[in-house]
Structure formats: C-alpha cells, structure tokens
CSV table of C-alpha atoms and ligand atoms in Angstrom, one decimal:
chain,number,residue,atom,x,y,z
A,52,UNK,CA,0.0,-0.1,0.0
A,53,UNK,CA,1.1,3.3,-1.0
A,54,UNK,CA,1.8,5.7,2.0
A,55,UNK,CA,0.6,9.1,1.9
A,56,UNK,CA,0.9,11.6,4.8
A,57,UNK,CA,-2.3,12.6,6.3
A,58,UNK,CA,-3.3,16.3,6.1
A,59,UNK,CA,-3.1,18.6,9.2
A,60,UNK,CA,-5.4,21.3,7.7
A,61,UNK,CA,-6.9,21.1,4.2
A,62,UNK,CA,-9.3,19.4,1.9
A,63,UNK,CA,-9.6,15.8,0.7
A,64,UNK,CA,-11.5,15.5,-2.5
A,65,UNK,CA,-12.8,11.8,-2.2
A,66,UNK,CA,-14.6,9.2,-4.3
A,67,UNK,CA,-13.8,10.8,-7.8
A,68,UNK,CA,-14.6,8.4,-10.4
A,69,UNK,CA,-11.2,6.7,-11.7
A,70,UNK,CA,-9.8,8.7,-14.5
A,71,UNK,CA,-11.3,12.1,-13.5
A,72,UNK,CA,-8.9,12.9,-10.9
A,73,UNK,CA,-6.3,14.4,-13.4
A,74,UNK,CA,-8.7,16.6,-15.0
A,75,UNK,CA,-10.1,18.0,-11.7
A,76,UNK,CA,-6.5,18.4,-10.6
A,77,UNK,CA,-5.7,20.5,-13.5
A,78,UNK,CA,-9.0,22.3,-13.4
A,79,UNK,CA,-8.3,23.5,-9.8
A,80,UNK,CA,-4.8,24.6,-10.9
A,81,UNK,CA,-3.1,22.1,-8.5
A,82,UNK,CA,-0.3,21.5,-11.0
A,83,UNK,CA,1.0,24.9,-10.2
A,84,UNK,CA,0.4,24.9,-6.6
A,85,UNK,CA,3.1,26.1,-4.0
A,86,UNK,CA,1.7,23.9,-1.2
A,87,UNK,CA,1.6,20.3,-0.8
A,88,UNK,CA,-1.1,18.3,-3.0
A,89,UNK,CA,-1.3,14.7,-3.8
A,90,UNK,CA,-3.4,13.1,-6.6
A,91,UNK,CA,-4.0,9.4,-6.0
A,92,UNK,CA,-5.2,7.4,-8.8
A,93,UNK,CA,-6.9,4.1,-8.8
A,94,UNK,CA,-7.0,3.7,-5.0
A,95,UNK,CA,-9.2,0.8,-3.7
A,96,UNK,CA,-12.6,1.9,-2.7
A,97,UNK,CA,-15.2,-0.1,-0.7
A,98,UNK,CA,-17.9,1.8,-2.6
A,99,UNK,CA,-16.9,2.0,-6.2
A,100,UNK,CA,-14.0,-0.7,-6.4
A,101,UNK,CA,-11.5,1.9,-7.6
A,102,UNK,CA,-11.5,5.7,-7.1
A,103,UNK,CA,-9.4,8.7,-7.5
A,104,UNK,CA,-8.4,11.0,-4.7
A,105,UNK,CA,-7.0,14.5,-4.2
A,106,UNK,CA,-5.4,15.8,-1.1
A,107,UNK,CA,-4.8,19.4,-0.6
A,108,UNK,CA,-2.8,20.7,2.4
A,109,UNK,CA,-4.3,24.3,2.2
A,110,UNK,CA,-7.7,25.8,2.5
A,111,UNK,CA,-8.5,26.9,-1.1
A,112,UNK,CA,-11.8,28.0,-2.7
A,113,UNK,CA,-13.4,25.1,-4.5
A,114,UNK,CA,-16.0,25.4,-7.2
A,115,UNK,CA,-18.4,22.8,-5.9
A,116,UNK,CA,-20.8,23.6,-8.8
A,117,UNK,CA,-18.1,22.4,-11.2
A,118,UNK,CA,-17.0,19.3,-9.0
A,119,UNK,CA,-20.7,18.4,-8.8
A,120,UNK,CA,-21.0,18.8,-12.5
A,121,UNK,CA,-18.2,16.5,-13.2
A,122,UNK,CA,-19.2,14.0,-10.8
A,123,UNK,CA,-21.9,14.3,-8.2
A,124,UNK,CA,-20.7,11.3,-6.3
A,125,UNK,CA,-17.6,13.1,-5.2
A,126,UNK,CA,-17.2,13.9,-1.4
A,127,UNK,CA,-15.5,16.9,-0.3
A,128,UNK,CA,-13.8,16.6,3.2
A,129,UNK,CA,-12.7,19.6,5.1
A,130,UNK,CA,-9.9,18.8,7.5
A,131,UNK,CA,-8.6,20.5,10.6
A,132,UNK,CA,-6.2,19.2,13.2
A,133,UNK,CA,-6.1,15.9,11.2
A,134,UNK,CA,-9.8,15.4,11.6
A,135,UNK,CA,-12.8,15.8,9.1
A,136,UNK,CA,-14.8,18.6,10.4
A,137,UNK,CA,-17.1,18.9,7.4
A,138,UNK,CA,-18.1,16.4,4.8
A,139,UNK,CA,-19.9,17.9,1.8
A,140,UNK,CA,-22.0,15.8,-0.6
A,141,UNK,CA,-22.3,17.0,-4.1
A,142,UNK,CA,-25.0,17.0,-6.5
A,143,UNK,CA,-25.7,17.9,-10.0
A,144,UNK,CA,-26.0,21.6,-10.3
A,145,UNK,CA,-29.3,23.2,-11.8
A,146,UNK,CA,-27.2,25.5,-14.0
A,147,UNK,CA,-23.5,25.3,-15.4
A,148,UNK,CA,-22.0,28.5,-16.6
A,149,UNK,CA,-19.0,29.1,-18.4
A,150,UNK,CA,-17.6,25.5,-17.8
A,151,UNK,CA,-18.6,23.7,-20.9
A,152,UNK,CA,-19.1,24.9,-24.4
A,153,UNK,CA,-22.1,24.2,-26.7
A,154,UNK,CA,-21.1,21.9,-29.5
A,155,UNK,CA,-23.8,23.1,-31.8
A,156,UNK,CA,-22.2,25.0,-34.6
A,157,UNK,CA,-25.3,26.8,-35.4
A,158,UNK,CA,-25.7,28.1,-31.9
A,159,UNK,CA,-25.5,31.8,-31.1
A,160,UNK,CA,-22.5,31.0,-28.6
A,161,UNK,CA,-20.5,30.2,-31.6
A,162,UNK,CA,-20.4,33.6,-33.0
A,163,UNK,CA,-21.4,36.1,-30.3
A,164,UNK,CA,-18.5,37.8,-28.3
A,165,UNK,CA,-18.8,37.9,-24.5
A,166,UNK,CA,-21.7,35.4,-24.5
A,167,UNK,CA,-21.5,33.0,-21.4
A,168,UNK,CA,-22.1,29.3,-22.4
A,169,UNK,CA,-24.9,28.5,-20.2
A,170,UNK,CA,-26.6,25.0,-19.5
A,171,UNK,CA,-29.6,23.9,-17.5
A,172,UNK,CA,-30.1,20.5,-16.1
A,173,UNK,CA,-33.1,18.5,-17.7
A,174,UNK,CA,-32.5,15.1,-16.5
A,175,UNK,CA,-31.0,14.4,-13.1
A,176,UNK,CA,-31.0,10.7,-13.4
A,177,UNK,CA,-28.9,10.7,-16.5
A,178,UNK,CA,-27.0,13.8,-15.9
A,179,UNK,CA,-28.4,15.6,-19.1
A,180,UNK,CA,-28.0,19.3,-19.7
A,181,UNK,CA,-29.3,21.4,-22.4
A,182,UNK,CA,-28.0,24.7,-23.8
A,183,UNK,CA,-30.1,27.6,-22.6
A,184,UNK,CA,-30.1,29.2,-26.1
A,185,UNK,CA,-30.3,26.4,-28.6
A,186,UNK,CA,-31.4,23.4,-26.6
A,187,UNK,CA,-28.4,21.4,-27.6
A,188,UNK,CA,-28.1,18.4,-25.3
A,189,UNK,CA,-24.9,17.8,-23.4
A,190,UNK,CA,-24.1,14.9,-21.1
A,191,UNK,CA,-20.8,14.4,-19.4
A,192,UNK,CA,-20.4,10.9,-20.7
A,193,UNK,CA,-20.6,12.3,-24.2
B,12,UNK,CA,-49.6,40.0,-20.0
B,13,UNK,CA,-48.8,43.3,-18.6
B,14,UNK,CA,-45.3,43.1,-17.7
B,15,UNK,CA,-42.5,42.9,-20.2
B,16,UNK,CA,-43.0,39.4,-22.1
B,17,UNK,CA,-41.2,37.9,-25.0
B,18,UNK,CA,-42.1,35.1,-27.2
B,19,UNK,CA,-39.1,33.0,-27.8
B,20,UNK,CA,-40.4,29.4,-27.7
B,21,UNK,CA,-44.0,28.6,-28.2
B,22,UNK,CA,-43.9,26.8,-24.8
B,23,UNK,CA,-43.3,30.0,-23.2
B,24,UNK,CA,-47.1,30.7,-23.1
B,25,UNK,CA,-49.4,28.4,-21.1
B,26,UNK,CA,-52.4,26.8,-22.8
B,27,UNK,CA,-54.5,29.4,-20.9
B,28,UNK,CA,-52.4,32.2,-22.4
B,29,UNK,CA,-52.6,30.7,-25.8
B,30,UNK,CA,-56.2,30.6,-25.5
B,31,UNK,CA,-56.5,34.3,-24.5
B,32,UNK,CA,-54.3,35.1,-27.7
B,33,UNK,CA,-56.4,32.9,-30.0
B,34,UNK,CA,-59.7,34.4,-28.8
B,35,UNK,CA,-58.4,37.8,-29.5
B,36,UNK,CA,-57.1,36.8,-32.8
B,37,UNK,CA,-60.7,35.5,-33.6
B,38,UNK,CA,-62.1,38.8,-32.4
B,39,UNK,CA,-59.9,40.5,-35.0
B,40,UNK,CA,-60.8,38.1,-37.7
B,41,UNK,CA,-64.4,38.9,-37.1
B,42,UNK,CA,-64.3,42.6,-36.6
B,43,UNK,CA,-60.9,43.8,-38.0
B,44,UNK,CA,-62.0,47.5,-38.3
B,45,UNK,CA,-62.3,47.7,-34.5
B,46,UNK,CA,-58.6,47.1,-34.3
B,47,UNK,CA,-57.4,49.4,-36.9
B,48,UNK,CA,-56.0,52.1,-34.4
B,49,UNK,CA,-55.1,50.1,-31.3
B,50,UNK,CA,-51.3,50.5,-32.2
B,51,UNK,CA,-51.5,54.0,-33.1
B,52,UNK,CA,-48.1,55.7,-32.3
B,53,UNK,CA,-46.4,52.3,-31.9
B,54,UNK,CA,-43.4,51.2,-34.0
B,55,UNK,CA,-42.3,47.6,-34.7
B,56,UNK,CA,-38.8,46.9,-35.8
B,57,UNK,CA,-38.1,43.8,-37.9
B,58,UNK,CA,-34.5,42.7,-37.4
B,59,UNK,CA,-34.1,40.1,-40.1
B,60,UNK,CA,-30.4,39.0,-40.1
B,61,UNK,CA,-31.4,36.6,-42.8
B,62,UNK,CA,-34.1,37.2,-45.3
B,63,UNK,CA,-37.5,35.6,-45.0
B,64,UNK,CA,-39.9,37.9,-47.0
B,65,UNK,CA,-43.1,36.0,-46.2
B,66,UNK,CA,-42.5,36.2,-42.5
B,67,UNK,CA,-41.4,39.8,-42.5
B,68,UNK,CA,-44.4,40.9,-44.7
B,69,UNK,CA,-46.7,38.9,-42.2
B,70,UNK,CA,-45.2,40.9,-39.3
B,71,UNK,CA,-45.2,44.3,-41.1
B,72,UNK,CA,-48.8,43.8,-42.4
B,73,UNK,CA,-49.9,42.9,-38.9
B,74,UNK,CA,-48.5,45.9,-37.4
B,75,UNK,CA,-49.8,48.4,-40.2
B,76,UNK,CA,-53.3,47.0,-39.9
B,77,UNK,CA,-53.2,47.7,-36.1
B,78,UNK,CA,-52.3,51.4,-37.1
B,79,UNK,CA,-48.6,51.0,-36.0
B,80,UNK,CA,-45.5,51.7,-38.2
B,81,UNK,CA,-42.6,49.6,-39.0
B,82,UNK,CA,-38.8,50.1,-39.6
B,83,UNK,CA,-36.2,47.3,-40.0
B,84,UNK,CA,-33.7,45.7,-42.2
B,85,UNK,CA,-33.8,42.3,-44.0
B,86,UNK,CA,-30.3,41.5,-44.4
B,87,UNK,CA,-27.5,42.5,-42.0
B,88,UNK,CA,-25.1,43.2,-44.8
B,89,UNK,CA,-27.3,46.1,-46.0
B,90,UNK,CA,-27.3,47.8,-42.8
B,91,UNK,CA,-24.1,49.4,-41.9
B,92,UNK,CA,-25.5,50.4,-38.3
B,93,UNK,CA,-25.5,46.6,-37.4
B,94,UNK,CA,-22.1,45.7,-39.0
B,95,UNK,CA,-19.9,44.0,-36.3
B,96,UNK,CA,-22.2,44.9,-33.5
B,97,UNK,CA,-23.1,42.4,-30.8
B,98,UNK,CA,-26.8,41.4,-30.4
B,99,UNK,CA,-27.1,42.9,-26.9
B,100,UNK,CA,-25.9,46.3,-28.3
B,101,UNK,CA,-28.2,46.2,-31.3
B,102,UNK,CA,-31.4,45.5,-29.3
B,103,UNK,CA,-30.5,47.9,-26.6
B,104,UNK,CA,-30.0,50.5,-29.4
B,105,UNK,CA,-33.1,49.5,-31.6
B,106,UNK,CA,-35.1,49.1,-28.4
B,107,UNK,CA,-34.7,52.7,-27.5
B,108,UNK,CA,-36.3,53.8,-30.9
B,109,UNK,CA,-39.2,51.3,-31.1
B,110,UNK,CA,-41.9,49.6,-28.9
B,111,UNK,CA,-41.5,46.0,-30.0
B,112,UNK,CA,-39.0,43.9,-32.1
B,113,UNK,CA,-39.5,40.9,-34.3
B,114,UNK,CA,-36.0,39.1,-34.8
B,115,UNK,CA,-35.0,36.5,-37.3
B,116,UNK,CA,-31.5,35.2,-37.0
B,117,UNK,CA,-29.7,32.4,-38.6
B,118,UNK,CA,-28.1,31.5,-35.3
B,119,UNK,CA,-30.1,29.2,-32.9
B,120,UNK,CA,-30.9,30.9,-29.7
B,121,UNK,CA,-30.0,34.4,-30.9
B,122,UNK,CA,-33.6,35.7,-29.9
B,123,UNK,CA,-33.3,34.2,-26.5
B,124,UNK,CA,-30.0,35.9,-25.9
B,125,UNK,CA,-31.4,39.1,-27.4
B,126,UNK,CA,-34.4,39.0,-25.1
B,127,UNK,CA,-32.2,39.2,-21.9
B,128,UNK,CA,-31.2,42.7,-23.3
B,129,UNK,CA,-34.0,44.0,-24.9
B,130,UNK,CA,-35.9,46.9,-23.1
B,131,UNK,CA,-39.0,46.1,-25.3
B,132,UNK,CA,-41.1,43.0,-26.0
B,133,UNK,CA,-39.0,40.7,-28.4
B,134,UNK,CA,-40.7,38.1,-30.7
B,135,UNK,CA,-38.6,35.2,-32.2
B,136,UNK,CA,-39.3,35.2,-35.9
B,137,UNK,CA,-37.4,32.3,-36.5
B,138,UNK,CA,-33.8,31.2,-35.4
B,139,UNK,CA,-31.9,28.7,-37.6
B,140,UNK,CA,-33.5,25.3,-37.6
B,141,UNK,CA,-34.6,25.6,-34.0
B,142,UNK,CA,-37.8,27.5,-33.5
B,143,UNK,CA,-40.4,29.6,-35.4
B,144,UNK,CA,-43.0,30.2,-32.7
B,145,UNK,CA,-45.2,32.4,-34.9
B,146,UNK,CA,-45.6,29.6,-37.4
B,147,UNK,CA,-46.5,27.4,-34.5
B,148,UNK,CA,-49.1,29.9,-33.3
B,149,UNK,CA,-50.2,30.1,-36.9
B,150,UNK,CA,-50.7,26.2,-37.2
B,151,UNK,CA,-52.5,26.1,-33.9
B,152,UNK,CA,-54.9,29.1,-34.7
B,153,UNK,CA,-55.7,27.4,-38.0
B,154,UNK,CA,-56.7,24.2,-36.2
B,155,UNK,CA,-58.8,26.1,-33.7
B,156,UNK,CA,-60.7,28.1,-36.5
B,157,UNK,CA,-61.1,25.2,-38.9
B,158,UNK,CA,-61.9,22.4,-36.3
B,159,UNK,CA,-63.3,24.5,-33.6
B,160,UNK,CA,-61.2,22.6,-30.8
B,161,UNK,CA,-57.7,21.3,-30.0
B,162,UNK,CA,-58.7,18.0,-28.3
B,163,UNK,CA,-60.0,14.7,-29.7
B,164,UNK,CA,-58.2,14.6,-32.9
B,165,UNK,CA,-56.1,12.3,-35.2
B,166,UNK,CA,-53.2,14.5,-36.6
B,167,UNK,CA,-51.2,13.2,-39.6
B,168,UNK,CA,-47.9,14.8,-40.2
B,169,UNK,CA,-46.6,13.9,-43.6
B,170,UNK,CA,-43.1,14.5,-45.4
B,171,UNK,CA,-39.8,15.5,-43.9
B,172,UNK,CA,-40.5,15.0,-40.2
B,173,UNK,CA,-36.8,14.8,-39.3
B,174,UNK,CA,-35.6,18.3,-40.1
B,175,UNK,CA,-38.8,19.9,-40.1
B,176,UNK,CA,-38.8,22.4,-37.0
B,177,UNK,CA,-42.5,23.4,-37.5
B,178,UNK,CA,-43.4,19.8,-37.2
B,179,UNK,CA,-41.5,19.3,-34.1
B,180,UNK,CA,-43.0,22.5,-32.6
B,181,UNK,CA,-46.4,21.4,-33.6
B,182,UNK,CA,-46.1,17.9,-32.0
B,183,UNK,CA,-44.8,19.6,-28.8
B,184,UNK,CA,-47.6,22.2,-28.7
B,185,UNK,CA,-50.6,19.8,-29.7
B,186,UNK,CA,-49.2,17.3,-26.9
B,187,UNK,CA,-50.6,19.7,-24.3
B,188,UNK,CA,-54.1,19.0,-25.3
B,189,UNK,CA,-56.5,16.0,-24.6
B,190,UNK,CA,-56.8,12.8,-26.6
B,191,UNK,CA,-54.6,13.7,-29.5
B,192,UNK,CA,-53.2,10.9,-31.7
B,193,UNK,CA,-50.3,11.4,-34.1
B,194,UNK,CA,-49.8,9.5,-37.4
B,195,UNK,CA,-46.2,10.1,-38.6
B,196,UNK,CA,-46.0,9.7,-42.3
B,197,UNK,CA,-42.4,9.7,-43.8
B,198,UNK,CA,-39.8,7.7,-45.4
B,199,UNK,CA,-37.4,5.8,-43.0
B,200,UNK,CA,-34.6,8.4,-43.4
B,201,UNK,CA,-36.9,11.3,-42.4
B,202,UNK,CA,-38.6,10.0,-39.4
B,203,UNK,CA,-39.3,12.1,-36.4
B,204,UNK,CA,-36.1,12.2,-34.2
B,205,UNK,CA,-36.1,9.9,-31.2
B,206,UNK,CA,-36.0,12.7,-28.5
B,207,UNK,CA,-39.6,13.7,-29.7
B,208,UNK,CA,-40.8,10.3,-29.3
B,209,UNK,CA,-39.3,9.7,-25.8
B,210,UNK,CA,-39.4,13.1,-24.3
B,211,UNK,CA,-42.6,14.3,-25.8
B,212,UNK,CA,-44.9,11.5,-27.0
B,213,UNK,CA,-44.0,8.7,-24.4
B,214,UNK,CA,-43.5,11.0,-21.5
B,215,UNK,CA,-47.0,12.3,-22.1
B,216,UNK,CA,-48.5,8.9,-23.1
B,217,UNK,CA,-49.6,10.0,-26.5
B,218,UNK,CA,-50.6,7.5,-29.0
B,219,UNK,CA,-48.7,7.7,-32.2
B,220,UNK,CA,-48.1,5.4,-35.3
B,221,UNK,CA,-45.3,5.6,-37.9
B,222,UNK,CA,-46.0,4.8,-41.3
B,223,UNK,CA,-44.4,5.2,-44.9
B,224,UNK,CA,-47.5,5.7,-47.1
B,225,UNK,CA,-50.1,8.5,-46.7
B,226,UNK,CA,-52.8,6.6,-48.6
B,227,UNK,CA,-52.7,3.9,-45.9
B,228,UNK,CA,-53.9,6.2,-43.2
B,229,UNK,CA,-55.4,9.3,-44.8
B,230,UNK,CA,-59.0,8.2,-44.1
B,231,UNK,CA,-58.2,8.1,-40.3
B,232,UNK,CA,-57.1,11.8,-40.1
B,233,UNK,CA,-58.8,14.9,-38.9
B,234,UNK,CA,-55.9,17.1,-39.8
B,235,UNK,CA,-53.1,16.6,-42.3
B,236,UNK,CA,-50.0,18.7,-42.0
B,237,UNK,CA,-47.9,18.5,-45.3
B,238,UNK,CA,-44.3,19.3,-45.4
B,239,UNK,CA,-41.9,19.3,-48.2
B,240,UNK,CA,-39.8,16.3,-48.8
B,241,UNK,CA,-36.9,16.6,-51.3
B,242,UNK,CA,-35.4,13.8,-53.3
B,243,UNK,CA,-31.8,14.5,-52.0
B,244,UNK,CA,-33.2,13.7,-48.4
B,245,UNK,CA,-33.4,10.1,-49.5
B,246,UNK,CA,-30.3,7.9,-49.0
B,247,UNK,CA,-31.6,5.3,-51.5
B,248,UNK,CA,-32.6,5.8,-55.0
B,249,UNK,CA,-35.0,2.8,-54.9
B,250,UNK,CA,-36.8,4.1,-51.9
B,251,UNK,CA,-37.3,7.3,-53.5
B,252,UNK,CA,-38.9,5.8,-56.6
B,253,UNK,CA,-40.9,3.5,-54.5
B,254,UNK,CA,-42.3,6.2,-52.4
B,255,UNK,CA,-42.0,9.6,-54.1
B,256,UNK,CA,-45.9,9.6,-55.3
B,257,UNK,CA,-46.9,8.8,-51.7
B,258,UNK,CA,-45.7,12.1,-50.6
B,259,UNK,CA,-47.9,14.1,-53.2
B,260,UNK,CA,-51.3,14.9,-52.1
B,261,UNK,CA,-53.8,14.8,-55.1
B,262,UNK,CA,-57.4,14.4,-55.6
B,263,UNK,CA,-57.1,10.7,-56.0
B,264,UNK,CA,-55.8,10.2,-52.4
B,265,UNK,CA,-58.2,12.8,-51.0
B,266,UNK,CA,-61.2,10.6,-52.1
B,267,UNK,CA,-60.4,8.3,-49.2
B,268,UNK,CA,-60.3,11.3,-46.7
B,269,UNK,CA,-62.8,12.5,-44.2
B,270,UNK,CA,-65.3,15.1,-45.3
B,271,UNK,CA,-64.2,17.5,-42.6
B,272,UNK,CA,-60.4,16.8,-42.9
B,273,UNK,CA,-58.3,20.1,-42.8
B,274,UNK,CA,-55.1,20.2,-44.8
B,275,UNK,CA,-52.3,22.4,-43.6
B,276,UNK,CA,-49.0,23.4,-44.9
B,277,UNK,CA,-46.6,26.0,-43.7
B,278,UNK,CA,-45.7,27.1,-47.4
B,279,UNK,CA,-44.1,27.6,-49.9
B,280,UNK,CA,-44.8,24.4,-51.5
B,281,UNK,CA,-42.8,22.6,-54.1
B,282,UNK,CA,-44.8,19.7,-55.4
B,283,UNK,CA,-46.1,17.9,-52.4
B,284,UNK,CA,-49.7,19.2,-53.0
B,285,UNK,CA,-51.2,19.1,-56.4
B,286,UNK,CA,-52.7,22.4,-57.7
B,287,UNK,CA,-55.9,20.6,-58.1
B,288,UNK,CA,-56.3,20.2,-54.2
B,289,UNK,CA,-56.4,24.0,-54.0
B,290,UNK,CA,-60.0,24.0,-55.1
B,291,UNK,CA,-61.1,21.4,-52.5
B,292,UNK,CA,-62.9,23.0,-49.4
B,293,UNK,CA,-60.5,20.9,-47.2
B,294,UNK,CA,-57.5,22.9,-48.2
B,295,UNK,CA,-56.8,25.2,-45.6
B,296,UNK,CA,-53.3,26.5,-46.4
B,297,UNK,CA,-54.0,29.8,-47.9
B,298,UNK,CA,-56.3,30.5,-45.1
B,299,UNK,CA,-53.5,29.5,-42.8
B,300,UNK,CA,-51.4,32.2,-44.3
B,301,UNK,CA,-53.9,34.8,-43.4
B,302,UNK,CA,-54.6,33.4,-40.1
B,303,UNK,CA,-50.8,33.9,-39.4
B,304,UNK,CA,-51.3,37.6,-40.0
B,305,UNK,CA,-54.2,37.7,-37.6
B,306,UNK,CA,-52.4,35.8,-35.0
B,307,UNK,CA,-49.4,38.2,-35.3
B,308,UNK,CA,-51.8,41.0,-34.8
B,309,UNK,CA,-53.1,39.6,-31.7
B,310,UNK,CA,-49.6,38.7,-30.3
B,311,UNK,CA,-48.3,42.3,-31.0
B,312,UNK,CA,-51.3,43.7,-29.3
B,313,UNK,CA,-50.9,41.5,-26.3
B,314,UNK,CA,-47.2,42.0,-25.8
B,315,UNK,CA,-47.5,45.8,-26.2
B,316,UNK,CA,-50.3,45.7,-23.6
B,317,UNK,CA,-52.7,47.5,-25.8
B,318,UNK,CA,-55.3,44.9,-25.6
C,246,ZN,ZN1,-26.2,26.1,-27.9
C-alpha cells in the first residue's frame, strides 16, 4: 500500500470516478500549487471498487458547482487538526455557466463575443443538460 | 400579459395564455375594423439577419393593420449600423427607438440571448433550424378556427419529419391537449427524431403511429399537415422511386379522406400538394397564411399591452 501523509489542515476530495482525478487536479490549478498536494489514482474503494483522490494541504476556494457537474458522487472533506470537520456531498448543479461549451455550430454562442455558455439540467438521473440558447443536449459521458 | 414579455419558444406561453391570444385573434378576424387604431403611435422593428420575405411581410402587415408603423432591415449586410455589433448592443439601441421587435436570425438561440437585453418585447421570428414560434401559433390558430377545438383529434404529419422544425414544435404544442393521436408519415430516412418520441410522446403517454405511405392512413385523419420532402433527403434511389408519389397529395388520395379533414402546409410548397387540391374545401393552407397575420396582430397587441 502506497503511503501518503495525512493532512493537518486542508481538503480531501474523495470518491472521484477513476480517470477523472487528473482533469479535476488540472482544473483546480493544483499542478501549479506552491503547497502540498497529492493526486492518487486508482485507489481501492469499498464503495466503487476503484477511485481517484486528491489531497490538498491548504484551504482553497473550491468550485463545488463544477465538481458536482463533473461527478456528483464526489465527497469533499474539510480537514482541521487531522480530523474531518465537514463532509460535503455534491449534487448535479441546476445551472452550469462558463464551464462547458455548446457543441452546436449553429448556436448563437459560436459567434457572439462575450456570451457565457450556459446549460440547464434537464434530467438529473441521466445527468443530461441542455444549452439555454439552442437546446443542444450535453451529457458528461458524451 | 402586462409586464415585459417576449415570445421565444411556443412553450413560453401556457395553454391558458394561448387561448387568450387565440380568442383575441378570433375577434380580430371577425371585426378587423375595430382594431385598426389600437397600435397608433407604436413602432415595430423587424430585425431580419437573414431574409424571409413572407414572415417579414406578415409581421409588417400585422402592425400596419393595427395602425402602427414599421422600420427594419432584411439582411445585416445592407445595414451598416449593425455591422460587427453584438446582439445585446443592437437590441438595446433599436429598443430605444421602437416599442416592439421581431427578430429573425440564422443562429439558434439568438432571439433568446437578445431577449435578455431587450428593453421592449421581443418576438422570435425564426432562429436557424431551432424555433419558429409564430409559425406554430399560426398552425394552432388554423386548427382552432377550422376544427373548433384542440382536443380529440388524429393529426397526420407527412413528409420530412426529421428536419422540419415546424413539425417538431407542432407535436410539442399539440401534446398539451387532450386525446390527441399522431400519425407520422415519412420515409425511414426522415422519421421524427427519437427525442421527440421519448421526451414528448412517450412521456405524455400520447398515442402515435409511424407509417411510410399516406394512402394507408389518410382516411383516419382529422388534420393533415403536409411538409416538403426533397429527393436529395433520401439515401436510397429505390426508396425514392417506390415512395415519391406517396408524398404528393392529390385528388385521388383525397377521395379516401374524411369530409371534414383540414389540410395544412407551412408554405411555400414545391410539389407535395397538387394544384388541383387547392379547389377542395378541405385545403386550408391559404387561409392558414391569413390566420398567420391575424395571430401576429393579436400577439403584437398583447405584448404591447394595448389589448
Ligand atoms: Zn447552444
């Protein structure tokens, strides 16, 4: 078993779907961090078999909407004095702004400057979103 | 409808609001003179970023018949004012000159985006292959005027059901009424997209049937909505030859149809309805064009809050 130092004060992003850890790591800009961070991939998980995991030895601002959008099964643990003081369960956000782009080449978002790509949740079970402007369907699984 | 309202998607209006709109349109049909000054002093801007002469004329005639006036452009190229300007800036500028805007745009969702910035009511006059809500209102109003009801009907939709946005909108709109059955008549290549079947028809438990040939089902229909089907849409030459005559409505096929069938078409037609059918009292497509103007008159009046 790989040994990883526990965190004194910071954040553990747990139960990340295997393979998604790296993109979240990069999205959060942790590849440029000047504090201790760890990305653990394919760790064994009782719940899911395998999971990715991110440990951050710092209190940073997390975009929970974005994390919930990528994977609503993620749990965010806030650590103080080596203990979990808060456990945040994520869910799919109702609205996603400026994170993903509409793929419809006929969409107004493809030509207007300064327009914010905006999606609304239409099917929570399947994680399906649609573009607020052109109704183009988007799901994370593609 | 007193606060600032727009019409972007036909589903923006509830069934009750639609009924209010259609009864006003009906009043206008019956007594047009009474309405000739209701938009006195009001100006409509037609911002047509792509040409559509029929739709633009319909809006402009509607406004003029209400006593209002119109300004606008029909191609962005001819209008140096709009060159390179963003949609929000254009509607804010134009919105300070006029009282209401009708916008046609080749990009899908452009009118929705514009409505967020428009200081005056904005009507989507068609956005790419996405929505054309005043056509849907026209179709609904024609059904109401010719059948006297929206419920208990079998509606046949015939032709290109895959790409036809008016077909998709009409299915969505009619799905909100009681006891509607759809018969979807198209070649295999041009069937209604799956999401319409799952999200609209199945979800609302609406009965529907998919067939290839019009003559097999025409006797069951109360409404027949014809659309263009072009040869190049078929993948297979043999299918085209086998089916092409099936998508042309002529006197022969009409012999099988109900006495009170209503034939609709969004126009322009190519050859999917024979000219001999125009004389048949069941042909309602030219009336439909006129109803389109009346429904726009009602819509403009409602959105301006003058009625
Ligand atoms: Zn879009």
